[in-house]
mmCIF file of C-alpha atoms in Angstrom:
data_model
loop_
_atom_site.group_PDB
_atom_site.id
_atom_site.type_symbol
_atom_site.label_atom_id
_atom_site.label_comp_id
_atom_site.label_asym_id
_atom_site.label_seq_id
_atom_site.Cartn_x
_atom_site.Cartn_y
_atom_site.Cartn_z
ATOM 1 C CA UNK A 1 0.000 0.000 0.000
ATOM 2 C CA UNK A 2 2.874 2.484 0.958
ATOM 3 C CA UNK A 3 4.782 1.954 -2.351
ATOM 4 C CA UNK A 4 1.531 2.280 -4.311
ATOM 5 C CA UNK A 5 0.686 5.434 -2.608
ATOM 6 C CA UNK A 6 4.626 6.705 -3.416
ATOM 7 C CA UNK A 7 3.673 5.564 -6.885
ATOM 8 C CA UNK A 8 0.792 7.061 -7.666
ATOM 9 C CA UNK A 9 1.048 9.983 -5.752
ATOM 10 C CA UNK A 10 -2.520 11.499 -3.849
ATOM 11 C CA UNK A 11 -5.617 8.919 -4.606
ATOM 12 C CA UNK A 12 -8.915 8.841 -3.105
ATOM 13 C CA UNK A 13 -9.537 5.373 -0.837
ATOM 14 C CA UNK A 14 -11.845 3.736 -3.598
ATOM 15 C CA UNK A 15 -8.824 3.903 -6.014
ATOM 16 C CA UNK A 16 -6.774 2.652 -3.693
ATOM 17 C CA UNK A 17 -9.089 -0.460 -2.801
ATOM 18 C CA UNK A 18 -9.398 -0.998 -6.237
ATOM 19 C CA UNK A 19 -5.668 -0.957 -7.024
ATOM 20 C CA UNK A 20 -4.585 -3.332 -4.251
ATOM 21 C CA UNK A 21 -7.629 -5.361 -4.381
ATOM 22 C CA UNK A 22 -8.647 -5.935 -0.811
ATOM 23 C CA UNK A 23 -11.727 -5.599 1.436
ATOM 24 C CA UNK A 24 -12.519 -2.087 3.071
ATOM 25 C CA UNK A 25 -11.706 -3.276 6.304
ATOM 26 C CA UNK A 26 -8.305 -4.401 5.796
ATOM 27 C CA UNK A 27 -7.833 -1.449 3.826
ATOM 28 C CA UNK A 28 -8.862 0.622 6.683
ATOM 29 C CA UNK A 29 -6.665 -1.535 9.061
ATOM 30 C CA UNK A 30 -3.533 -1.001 7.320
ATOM 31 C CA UNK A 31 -4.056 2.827 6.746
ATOM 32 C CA UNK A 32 -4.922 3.537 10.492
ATOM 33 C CA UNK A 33 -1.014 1.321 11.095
ATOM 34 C CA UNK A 34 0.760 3.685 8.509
ATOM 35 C CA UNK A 35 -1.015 6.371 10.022
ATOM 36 C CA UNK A 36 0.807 5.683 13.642
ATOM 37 C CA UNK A 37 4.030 5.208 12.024
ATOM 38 C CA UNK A 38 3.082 9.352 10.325
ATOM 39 C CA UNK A 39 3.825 7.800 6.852
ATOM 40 C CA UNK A 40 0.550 8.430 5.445
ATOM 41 C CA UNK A 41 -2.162 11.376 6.062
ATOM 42 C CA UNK A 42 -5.309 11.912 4.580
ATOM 43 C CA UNK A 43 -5.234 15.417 2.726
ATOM 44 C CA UNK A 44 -8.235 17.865 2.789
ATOM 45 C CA UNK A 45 -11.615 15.931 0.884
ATOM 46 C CA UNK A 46 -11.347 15.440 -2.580
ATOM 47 C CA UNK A 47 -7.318 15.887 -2.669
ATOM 48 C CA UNK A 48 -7.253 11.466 -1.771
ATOM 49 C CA UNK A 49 -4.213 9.811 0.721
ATOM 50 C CA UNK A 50 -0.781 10.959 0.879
ATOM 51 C CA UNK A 51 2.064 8.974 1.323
ATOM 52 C CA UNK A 52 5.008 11.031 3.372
ATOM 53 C CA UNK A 53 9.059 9.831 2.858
ATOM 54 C CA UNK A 54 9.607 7.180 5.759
ATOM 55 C CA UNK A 55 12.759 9.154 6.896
ATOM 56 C CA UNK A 56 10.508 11.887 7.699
ATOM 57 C CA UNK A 57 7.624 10.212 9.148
ATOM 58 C CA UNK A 58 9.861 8.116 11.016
ATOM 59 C CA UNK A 59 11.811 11.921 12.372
ATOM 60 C CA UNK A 60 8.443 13.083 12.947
ATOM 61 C CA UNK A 61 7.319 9.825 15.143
ATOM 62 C CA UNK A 62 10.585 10.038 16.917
ATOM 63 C CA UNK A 63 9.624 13.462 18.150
ATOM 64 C CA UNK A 64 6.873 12.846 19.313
ATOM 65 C CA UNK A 65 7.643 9.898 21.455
ATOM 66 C CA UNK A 66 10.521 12.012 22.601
ATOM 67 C CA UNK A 67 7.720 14.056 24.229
ATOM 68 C CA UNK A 68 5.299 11.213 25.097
ATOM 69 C CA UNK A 69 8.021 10.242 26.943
ATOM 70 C CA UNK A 70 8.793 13.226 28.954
ATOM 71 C CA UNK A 71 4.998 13.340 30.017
ATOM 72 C CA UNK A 72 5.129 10.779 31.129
ATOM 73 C CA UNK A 73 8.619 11.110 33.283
ATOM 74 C CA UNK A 74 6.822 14.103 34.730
ATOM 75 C CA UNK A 75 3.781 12.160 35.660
ATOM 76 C CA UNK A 76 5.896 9.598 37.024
ATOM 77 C CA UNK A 77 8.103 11.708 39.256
ATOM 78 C CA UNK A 78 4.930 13.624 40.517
ATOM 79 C CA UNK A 79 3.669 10.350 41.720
ATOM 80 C CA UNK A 80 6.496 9.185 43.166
ATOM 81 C CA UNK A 81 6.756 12.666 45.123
ATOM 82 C CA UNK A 82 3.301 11.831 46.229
ATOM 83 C CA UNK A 83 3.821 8.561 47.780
ATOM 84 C CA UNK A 84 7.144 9.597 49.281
ATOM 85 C CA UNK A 85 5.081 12.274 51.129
ATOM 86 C CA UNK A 86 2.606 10.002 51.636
ATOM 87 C CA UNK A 87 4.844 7.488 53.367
ATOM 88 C CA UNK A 88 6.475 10.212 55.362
ATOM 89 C CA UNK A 89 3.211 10.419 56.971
ATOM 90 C CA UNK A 90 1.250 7.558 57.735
ATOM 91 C CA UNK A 91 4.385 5.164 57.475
ATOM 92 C CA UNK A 92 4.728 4.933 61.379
ATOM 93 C CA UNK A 93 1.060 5.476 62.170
ATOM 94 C CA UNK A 94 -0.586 2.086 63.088
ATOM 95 C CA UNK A 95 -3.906 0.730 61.783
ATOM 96 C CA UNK A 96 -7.628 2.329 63.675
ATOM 97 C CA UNK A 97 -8.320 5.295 65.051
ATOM 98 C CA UNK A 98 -6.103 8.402 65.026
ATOM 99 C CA UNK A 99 -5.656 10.578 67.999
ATOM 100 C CA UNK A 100 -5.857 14.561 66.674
ATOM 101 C CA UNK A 101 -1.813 15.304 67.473
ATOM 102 C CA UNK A 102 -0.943 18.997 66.397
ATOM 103 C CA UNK A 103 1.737 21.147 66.371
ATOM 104 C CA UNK A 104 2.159 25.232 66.065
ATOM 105 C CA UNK A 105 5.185 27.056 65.662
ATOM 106 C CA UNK A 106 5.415 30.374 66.672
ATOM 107 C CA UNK A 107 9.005 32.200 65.762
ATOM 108 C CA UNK A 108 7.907 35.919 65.775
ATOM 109 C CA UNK A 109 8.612 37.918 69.110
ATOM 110 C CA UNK A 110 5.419 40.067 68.922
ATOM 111 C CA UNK A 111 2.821 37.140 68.140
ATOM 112 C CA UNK A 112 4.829 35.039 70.967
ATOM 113 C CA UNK A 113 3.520 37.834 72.930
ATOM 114 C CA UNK A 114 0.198 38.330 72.043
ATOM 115 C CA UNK A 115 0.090 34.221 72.282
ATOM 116 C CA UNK A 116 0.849 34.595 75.752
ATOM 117 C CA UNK A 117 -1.510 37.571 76.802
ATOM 118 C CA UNK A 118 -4.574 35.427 75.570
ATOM 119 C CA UNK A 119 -3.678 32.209 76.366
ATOM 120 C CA UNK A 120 -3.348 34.022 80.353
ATOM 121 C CA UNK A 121 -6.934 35.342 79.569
ATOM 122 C CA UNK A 122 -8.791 32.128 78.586
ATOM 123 C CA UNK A 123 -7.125 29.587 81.089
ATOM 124 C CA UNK A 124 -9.659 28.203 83.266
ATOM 125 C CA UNK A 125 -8.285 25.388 85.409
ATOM 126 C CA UNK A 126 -4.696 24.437 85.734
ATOM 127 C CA UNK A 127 -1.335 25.717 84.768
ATOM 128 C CA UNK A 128 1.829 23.631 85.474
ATOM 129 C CA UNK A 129 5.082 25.031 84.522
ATOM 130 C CA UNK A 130 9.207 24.507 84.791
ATOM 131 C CA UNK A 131 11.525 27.668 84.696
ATOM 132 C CA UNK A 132 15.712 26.901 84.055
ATOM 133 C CA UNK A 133 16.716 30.318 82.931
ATOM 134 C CA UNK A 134 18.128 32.620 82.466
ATOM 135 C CA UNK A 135 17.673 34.712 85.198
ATOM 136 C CA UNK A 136 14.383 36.862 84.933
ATOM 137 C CA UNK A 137 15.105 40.847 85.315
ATOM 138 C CA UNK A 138 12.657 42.367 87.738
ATOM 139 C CA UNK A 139 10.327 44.067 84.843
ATOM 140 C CA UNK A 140 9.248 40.400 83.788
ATOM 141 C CA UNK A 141 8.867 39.166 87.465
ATOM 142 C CA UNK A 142 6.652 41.658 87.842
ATOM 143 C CA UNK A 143 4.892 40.981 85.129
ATOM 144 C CA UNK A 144 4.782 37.523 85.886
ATOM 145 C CA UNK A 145 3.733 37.925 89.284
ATOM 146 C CA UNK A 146 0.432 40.232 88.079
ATOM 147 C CA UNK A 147 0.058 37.429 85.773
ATOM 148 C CA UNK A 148 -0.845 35.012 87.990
ATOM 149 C CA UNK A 149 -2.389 37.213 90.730
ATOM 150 C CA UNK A 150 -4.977 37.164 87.929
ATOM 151 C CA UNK A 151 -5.238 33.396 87.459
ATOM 152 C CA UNK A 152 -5.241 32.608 90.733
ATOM 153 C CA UNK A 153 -8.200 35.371 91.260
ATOM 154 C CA UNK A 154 -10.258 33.361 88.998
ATOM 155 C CA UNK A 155 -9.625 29.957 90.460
ATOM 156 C CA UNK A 156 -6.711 28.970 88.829
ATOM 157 C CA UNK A 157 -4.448 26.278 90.422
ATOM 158 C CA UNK A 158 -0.560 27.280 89.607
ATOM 159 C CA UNK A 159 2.563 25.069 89.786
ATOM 160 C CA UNK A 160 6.077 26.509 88.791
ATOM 161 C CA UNK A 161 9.142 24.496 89.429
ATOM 162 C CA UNK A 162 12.457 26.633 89.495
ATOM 163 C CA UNK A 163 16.070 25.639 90.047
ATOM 164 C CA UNK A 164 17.204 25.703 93.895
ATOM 165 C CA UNK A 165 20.068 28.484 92.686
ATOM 166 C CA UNK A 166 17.586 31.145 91.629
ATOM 167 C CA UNK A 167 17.353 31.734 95.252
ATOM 168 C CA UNK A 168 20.479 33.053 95.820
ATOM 169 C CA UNK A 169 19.463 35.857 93.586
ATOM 170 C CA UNK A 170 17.874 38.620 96.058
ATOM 171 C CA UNK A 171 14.959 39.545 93.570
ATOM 172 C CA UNK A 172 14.200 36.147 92.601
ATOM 173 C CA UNK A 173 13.977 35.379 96.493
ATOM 174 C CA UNK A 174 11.748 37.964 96.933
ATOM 175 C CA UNK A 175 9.437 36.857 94.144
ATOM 176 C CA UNK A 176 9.138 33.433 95.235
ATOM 177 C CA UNK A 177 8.224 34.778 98.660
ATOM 178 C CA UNK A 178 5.043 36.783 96.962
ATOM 179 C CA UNK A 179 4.721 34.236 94.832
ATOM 180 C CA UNK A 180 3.695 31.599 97.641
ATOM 181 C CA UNK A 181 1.818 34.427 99.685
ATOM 182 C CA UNK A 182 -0.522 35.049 96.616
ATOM 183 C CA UNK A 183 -1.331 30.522 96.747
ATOM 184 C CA UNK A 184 1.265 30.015 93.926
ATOM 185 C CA UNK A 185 2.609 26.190 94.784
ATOM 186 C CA UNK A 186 6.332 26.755 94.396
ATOM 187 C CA UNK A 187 9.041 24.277 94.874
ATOM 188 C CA UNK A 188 12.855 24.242 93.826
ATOM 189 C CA UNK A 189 15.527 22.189 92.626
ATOM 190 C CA UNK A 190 18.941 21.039 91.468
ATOM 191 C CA UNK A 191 18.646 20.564 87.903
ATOM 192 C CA UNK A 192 15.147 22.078 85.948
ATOM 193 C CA UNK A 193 15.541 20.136 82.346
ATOM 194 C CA UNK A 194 13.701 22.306 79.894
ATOM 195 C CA UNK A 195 11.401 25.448 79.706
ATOM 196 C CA UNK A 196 7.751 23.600 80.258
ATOM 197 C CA UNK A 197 3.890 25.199 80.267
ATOM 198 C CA UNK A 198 1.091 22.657 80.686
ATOM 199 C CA UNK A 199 -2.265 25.218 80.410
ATOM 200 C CA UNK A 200 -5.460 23.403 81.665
ATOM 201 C CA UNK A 201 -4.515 19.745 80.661
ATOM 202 C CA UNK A 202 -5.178 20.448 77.246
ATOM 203 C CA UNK A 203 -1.493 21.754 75.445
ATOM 204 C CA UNK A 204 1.770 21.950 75.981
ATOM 205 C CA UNK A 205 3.978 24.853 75.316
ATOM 206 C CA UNK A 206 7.747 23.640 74.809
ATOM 207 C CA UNK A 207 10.882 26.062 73.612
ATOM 208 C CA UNK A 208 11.664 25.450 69.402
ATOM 209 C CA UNK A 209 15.791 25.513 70.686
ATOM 210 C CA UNK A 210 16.439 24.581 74.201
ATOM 211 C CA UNK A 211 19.710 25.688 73.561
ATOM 212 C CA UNK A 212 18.747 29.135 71.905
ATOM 213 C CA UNK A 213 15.285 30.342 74.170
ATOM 214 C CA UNK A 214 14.364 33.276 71.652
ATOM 215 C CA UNK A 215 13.851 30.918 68.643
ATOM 216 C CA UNK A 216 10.102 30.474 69.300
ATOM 217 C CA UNK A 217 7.767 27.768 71.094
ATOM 218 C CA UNK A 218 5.851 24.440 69.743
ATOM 219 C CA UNK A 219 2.593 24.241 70.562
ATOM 220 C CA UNK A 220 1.297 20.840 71.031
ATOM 221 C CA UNK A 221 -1.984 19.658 71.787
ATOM 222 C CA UNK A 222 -3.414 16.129 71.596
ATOM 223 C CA UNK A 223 -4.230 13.917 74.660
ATOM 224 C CA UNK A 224 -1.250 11.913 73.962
ATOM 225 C CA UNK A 225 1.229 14.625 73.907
ATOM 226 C CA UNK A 226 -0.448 16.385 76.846
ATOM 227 C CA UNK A 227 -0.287 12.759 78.960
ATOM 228 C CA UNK A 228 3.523 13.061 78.315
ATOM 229 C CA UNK A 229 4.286 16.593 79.116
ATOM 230 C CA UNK A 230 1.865 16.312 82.368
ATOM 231 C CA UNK A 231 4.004 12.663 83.435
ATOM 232 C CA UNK A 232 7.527 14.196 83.135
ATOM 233 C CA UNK A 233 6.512 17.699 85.164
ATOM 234 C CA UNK A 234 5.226 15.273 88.308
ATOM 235 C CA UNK A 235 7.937 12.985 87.962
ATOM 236 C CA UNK A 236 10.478 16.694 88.214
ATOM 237 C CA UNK A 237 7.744 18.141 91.107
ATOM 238 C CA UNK A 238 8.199 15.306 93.432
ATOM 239 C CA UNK A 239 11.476 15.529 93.038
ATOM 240 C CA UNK A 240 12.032 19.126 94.005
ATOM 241 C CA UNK A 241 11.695 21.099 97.199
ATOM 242 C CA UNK A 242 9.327 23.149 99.205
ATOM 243 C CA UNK A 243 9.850 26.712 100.539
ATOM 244 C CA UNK A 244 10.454 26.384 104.713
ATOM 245 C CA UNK A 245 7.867 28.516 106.285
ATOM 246 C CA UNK A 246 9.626 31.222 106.964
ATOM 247 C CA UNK A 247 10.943 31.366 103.407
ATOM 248 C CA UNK A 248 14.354 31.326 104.048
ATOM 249 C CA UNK A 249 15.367 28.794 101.880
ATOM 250 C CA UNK A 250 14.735 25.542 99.966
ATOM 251 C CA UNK A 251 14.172 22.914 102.042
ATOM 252 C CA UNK A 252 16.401 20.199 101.370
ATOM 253 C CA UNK A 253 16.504 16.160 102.962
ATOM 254 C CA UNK A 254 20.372 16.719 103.216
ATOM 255 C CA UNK A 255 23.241 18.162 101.090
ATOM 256 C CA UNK A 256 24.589 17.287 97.583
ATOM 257 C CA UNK A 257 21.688 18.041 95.481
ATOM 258 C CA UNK A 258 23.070 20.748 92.913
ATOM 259 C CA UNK A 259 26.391 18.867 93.434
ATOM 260 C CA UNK A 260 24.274 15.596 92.244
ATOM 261 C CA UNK A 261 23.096 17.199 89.096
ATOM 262 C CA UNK A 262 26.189 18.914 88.183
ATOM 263 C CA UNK A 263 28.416 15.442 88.133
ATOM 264 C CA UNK A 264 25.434 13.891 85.969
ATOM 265 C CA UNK A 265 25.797 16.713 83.453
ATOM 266 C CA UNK A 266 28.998 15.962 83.751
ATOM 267 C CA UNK A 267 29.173 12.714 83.248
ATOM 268 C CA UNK A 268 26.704 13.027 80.018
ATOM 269 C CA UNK A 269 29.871 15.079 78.843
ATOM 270 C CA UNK A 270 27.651 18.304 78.517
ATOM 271 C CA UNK A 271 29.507 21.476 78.040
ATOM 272 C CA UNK A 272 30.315 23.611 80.701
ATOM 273 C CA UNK A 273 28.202 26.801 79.157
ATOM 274 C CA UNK A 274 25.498 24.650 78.715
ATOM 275 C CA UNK A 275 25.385 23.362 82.453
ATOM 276 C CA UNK A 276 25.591 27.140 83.663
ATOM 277 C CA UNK A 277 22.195 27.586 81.593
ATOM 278 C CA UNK A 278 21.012 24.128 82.803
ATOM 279 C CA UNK A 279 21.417 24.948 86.304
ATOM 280 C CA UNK A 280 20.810 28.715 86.243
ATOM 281 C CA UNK A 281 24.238 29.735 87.100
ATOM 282 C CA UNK A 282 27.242 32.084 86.004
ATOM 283 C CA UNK A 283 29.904 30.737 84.423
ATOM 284 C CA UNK A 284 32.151 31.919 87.164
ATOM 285 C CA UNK A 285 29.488 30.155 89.669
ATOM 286 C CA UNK A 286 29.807 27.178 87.407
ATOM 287 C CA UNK A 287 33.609 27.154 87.895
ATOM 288 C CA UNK A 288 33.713 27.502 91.618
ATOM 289 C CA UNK A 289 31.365 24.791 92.279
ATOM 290 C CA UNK A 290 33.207 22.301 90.317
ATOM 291 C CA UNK A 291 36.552 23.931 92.247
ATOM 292 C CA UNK A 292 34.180 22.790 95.706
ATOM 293 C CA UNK A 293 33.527 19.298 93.806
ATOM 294 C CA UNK A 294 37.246 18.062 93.301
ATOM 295 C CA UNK A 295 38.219 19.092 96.717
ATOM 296 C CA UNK A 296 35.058 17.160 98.362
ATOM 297 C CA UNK A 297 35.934 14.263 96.492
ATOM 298 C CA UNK A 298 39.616 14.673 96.986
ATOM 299 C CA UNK A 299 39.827 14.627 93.188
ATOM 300 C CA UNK A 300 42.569 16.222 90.392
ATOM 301 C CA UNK A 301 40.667 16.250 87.713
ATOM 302 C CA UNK A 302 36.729 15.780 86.731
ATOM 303 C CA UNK A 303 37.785 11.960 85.388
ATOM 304 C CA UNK A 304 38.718 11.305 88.951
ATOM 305 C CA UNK A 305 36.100 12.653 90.542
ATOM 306 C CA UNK A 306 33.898 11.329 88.594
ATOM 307 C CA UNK A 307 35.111 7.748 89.606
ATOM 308 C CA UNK A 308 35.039 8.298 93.361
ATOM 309 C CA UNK A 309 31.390 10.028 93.024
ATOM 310 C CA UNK A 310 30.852 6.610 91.614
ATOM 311 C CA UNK A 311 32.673 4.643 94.369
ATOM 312 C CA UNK A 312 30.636 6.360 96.903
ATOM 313 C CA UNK A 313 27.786 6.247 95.763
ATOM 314 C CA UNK A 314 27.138 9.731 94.874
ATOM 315 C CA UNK A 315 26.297 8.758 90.832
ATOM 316 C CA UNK A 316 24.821 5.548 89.251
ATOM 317 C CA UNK A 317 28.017 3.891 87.280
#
């Protein structure tokens, strides 16, 4: 059929039955085949079938494959873009019903702010939180302190756990001392892990950077995530100390506590700028207390002391 049409130029289809001598379906059959191969194309009525120079047909099918098949890469790497995000999600999440976990990120200074202002005006019930510094100045005490004479007018039930050192700072004594006179439960100790805000069972509050405080907050809320937050403040409240009665001081069941925490960090091999944020202390503080440490332990270096604090008993080997 191809070389007849090469032959004999543009001819209408009854010519070209006639000429071959076949049926009108295989006729049609074999011109709809050259047509996917672009060798032959039907001109405008009356002007009959065309037959096109292979090379060219074949150029011409080549193209467009060429583009078929880019489609069809860019379908394909959509997909698999989908299913990787996909996976990323539900991967780990296990068959039946899904708990409502969330998560907001809050980086700007200002709405951190305003965040904070209504979050103090719709609290209702309880609001359990963990302080390690830095050091307050007395503008946000204040602040604070107004903060939660407000709760607490309104029923609130507070809980703030601070690190025993804060004490030694004269305006952070006196604002623990208002602080339990207005019904604030207050109690102190050795080593306060993270910054921690529990607002009436229902979200947590959690710093984006430990290490860096003014990089923002997550947000979490989800009865799972709330469960978890609530667990590990307890588990830090019953470890930590009550205010004597006369507010003098922390009271502790004997000495050793800061000392404790500081050979743990320590022993995790944490820096020593990062322990003076940990446990709310100068650097120069820092330095002096682990001065006190080697000469209670009879020590020459932290290795050493960390091996008798193990000997006696002081630190779990």
């Amino acid at each position: 059929m191809y070389e007849t049409l090469r032959t004999e130029g543009a001819i209408g289809r009854d010519e070209l039955q006639s000429a071959l001598a076949v049926s009108s379906k295989s006729l049609g059959l074999a011109l709809d085949e050259l047509s996917d191969l672009r060798m032959v194309k039907e001109s405008s009525p009356g002007d009959g079938i065309v037959a096109l120079p292979a090379s060219a047909a074949l150029r011409q099918l080549l193209v467009e494959q060429r583009e078929q098949l880019k489609d069809y890469s860019r379908q394909l790497l959509h997909r698999v873009d989908a299913v990787e995000r996909l996976l990323a999600d539900y991967t780990f999440l296990p068959a039946g019903e899904q708990a409502e976990l969330r998560m907001t990120v809050i980086t700007e200074r200002a709405e951190i702010g305003r965040f904070f202002d209504d979050l103090a005006e719709l609290t209702t019930s309880t609001v359990e939180s963990m302080h390690p510094g830095p050091l307050p100045d007395a503008e946000q005490l204040a602040a604070s302190l107004d903060r939660d004479r407000r709760l607490l007018d309104r029923g609130v039930t507070l809980r703030s756990l601070y690190p025993a050192s804060f004490f030694a700072a004269t305006r952070l004594r006196r604002y623990f001392q208002s602080a339990v006179e207005i019904g604030t439960e207050l109690r102190l100790c050795a080593h306060v892990p993270t910054d921690l805000l529990i607002v009436d069972r229902e979200l947590v509050l959690l710093p984006l950077d430990p290490a860096n405080p003014g990089s923002g907050i997550c947000v979490l809320r989800g009865g799972p995530l709330v469960q978890a937050g609530l667990a590990f403040f307890e588990h830090c409240w019953h470890q930590a100390h009550l205010l004597d009665a006369e507010h003098q001081g922390p009271v502790v069941n004997g000495p050793g506590e800061q000392q404790t925490a500081l050979l743990r960090l320590l022993a995790d091999g944490v820096k020593d700028d990062r322990i003076a944020r940990v446990l709310g202390i100068s650097p120069r503080t820092l330095s002096r207390l682990i001065s006190e440490l080697l000469v209670d332990l009879q020590a020459k270096s932290r290795f050493e002391a960390g091996v008798k604090a193990v000997q006696l008993g002081w630190l779990a080997p």
